[in-house]
Amino acid sequence: MCSAGRPVHPDQRDDAASVVPALLGWGLLELLERFAPRRATVVWEALTALVFVGSLPFNGVGLTTSDLLLLALMHLIVAAAVIPAFVITSPRRF
């Protein structure tokens, strides 16, 4: 339930589950650019690759093969959009 007493629609939770990790990743990139400007994008790309691989559905308890493939494809699509967008807009300092 939300604070107004109305139930939260399941799609709203899905949206938050997509947006919040991306915002946390953006915040991490900003911190890296502030405290380690020369290596920020390299470190961030390595961390995002690890998070992407870690988020893939390796154990499909209760999921069919098609569900696992669809979930992996959705993670791939989000990673393919978010990672390059953040790297391209990051000021590279060499």
PDB file of C-alpha atoms in Angstrom, residues 2-39:
ATOM      1  CA  CYS A   2       1.138   3.493  -0.665  1.00  0.00           C
ATOM      2  CA  SER A   3       0.860   6.323   1.838  1.00  0.00           C
ATOM      3  CA  ALA A   4      -2.513   7.460   0.503  1.00  0.00           C
ATOM      4  CA  GLY A   5      -4.066   4.076   1.328  1.00  0.00           C
ATOM      5  CA  ARG A   6      -4.362   2.975  -2.282  1.00  0.00           C
ATOM      6  CA  PRO A   7      -2.661  -0.253  -3.345  1.00  0.00           C
ATOM      7  CA  VAL A   8       0.497   0.071  -5.390  1.00  0.00           C
ATOM      8  CA  HIS A   9       0.077  -1.219  -8.911  1.00  0.00           C
ATOM      9  CA  PRO A  10       2.562  -3.998  -9.779  1.00  0.00           C
ATOM     10  CA  ASP A  11       3.807  -2.058 -12.820  1.00  0.00           C
ATOM     11  CA  GLN A  12       4.935   0.761 -10.531  1.00  0.00           C
ATOM     12  CA  ARG A  13       7.186  -1.658  -8.647  1.00  0.00           C
ATOM     13  CA  ASP A  14       8.613  -2.890 -11.949  1.00  0.00           C
ATOM     14  CA  ASP A  15       9.352   0.676 -13.008  1.00  0.00           C
ATOM     15  CA  ALA A  16      11.098   1.385  -9.715  1.00  0.00           C
ATOM     16  CA  ALA A  17      13.074  -1.844 -10.037  1.00  0.00           C
ATOM     17  CA  SER A  18      14.346  -0.584 -13.395  1.00  0.00           C
ATOM     18  CA  VAL A  19      14.984   3.042 -12.522  1.00  0.00           C
ATOM     19  CA  VAL A  20      16.510   2.792  -9.045  1.00  0.00           C
ATOM     20  CA  PRO A  21      19.524   0.605 -10.002  1.00  0.00           C
ATOM     21  CA  ALA A  22      20.228   2.843 -12.995  1.00  0.00           C
ATOM     22  CA  LEU A  23      20.178   5.930 -10.767  1.00  0.00           C
ATOM     23  CA  LEU A  24      22.462   4.219  -8.256  1.00  0.00           C
ATOM     24  CA  GLY A  25      24.855   3.370 -11.087  1.00  0.00           C
ATOM     25  CA  TRP A  26      24.776   6.964 -12.273  1.00  0.00           C
ATOM     26  CA  GLY A  27      25.519   8.165  -8.743  1.00  0.00           C
ATOM     27  CA  LEU A  28      28.429   5.739  -8.499  1.00  0.00           C
ATOM     28  CA  LEU A  29      29.813   7.039 -11.788  1.00  0.00           C
ATOM     29  CA  GLU A  30      29.545  10.603 -10.506  1.00  0.00           C
ATOM     30  CA  LEU A  31      31.415   9.677  -7.317  1.00  0.00           C
ATOM     31  CA  LEU A  32      34.121   7.927  -9.312  1.00  0.00           C
ATOM     32  CA  GLU A  33      34.465  10.962 -11.590  1.00  0.00           C
ATOM     33  CA  ARG A  34      34.915  13.161  -8.536  1.00  0.00           C
ATOM     34  CA  PHE A  35      37.396  11.018  -6.600  1.00  0.00           C
ATOM     35  CA  ALA A  36      39.147   9.048  -9.379  1.00  0.00           C
ATOM     36  CA  PRO A  37      38.681  11.094 -12.549  1.00  0.00           C
ATOM     37  CA  ARG A  38      41.343   9.356 -14.633  1.00  0.00           C
ATOM     38  CA  ARG A  39      39.972   5.844 -14.098  1.00  0.00           C
TER      39      ARG A  39
END
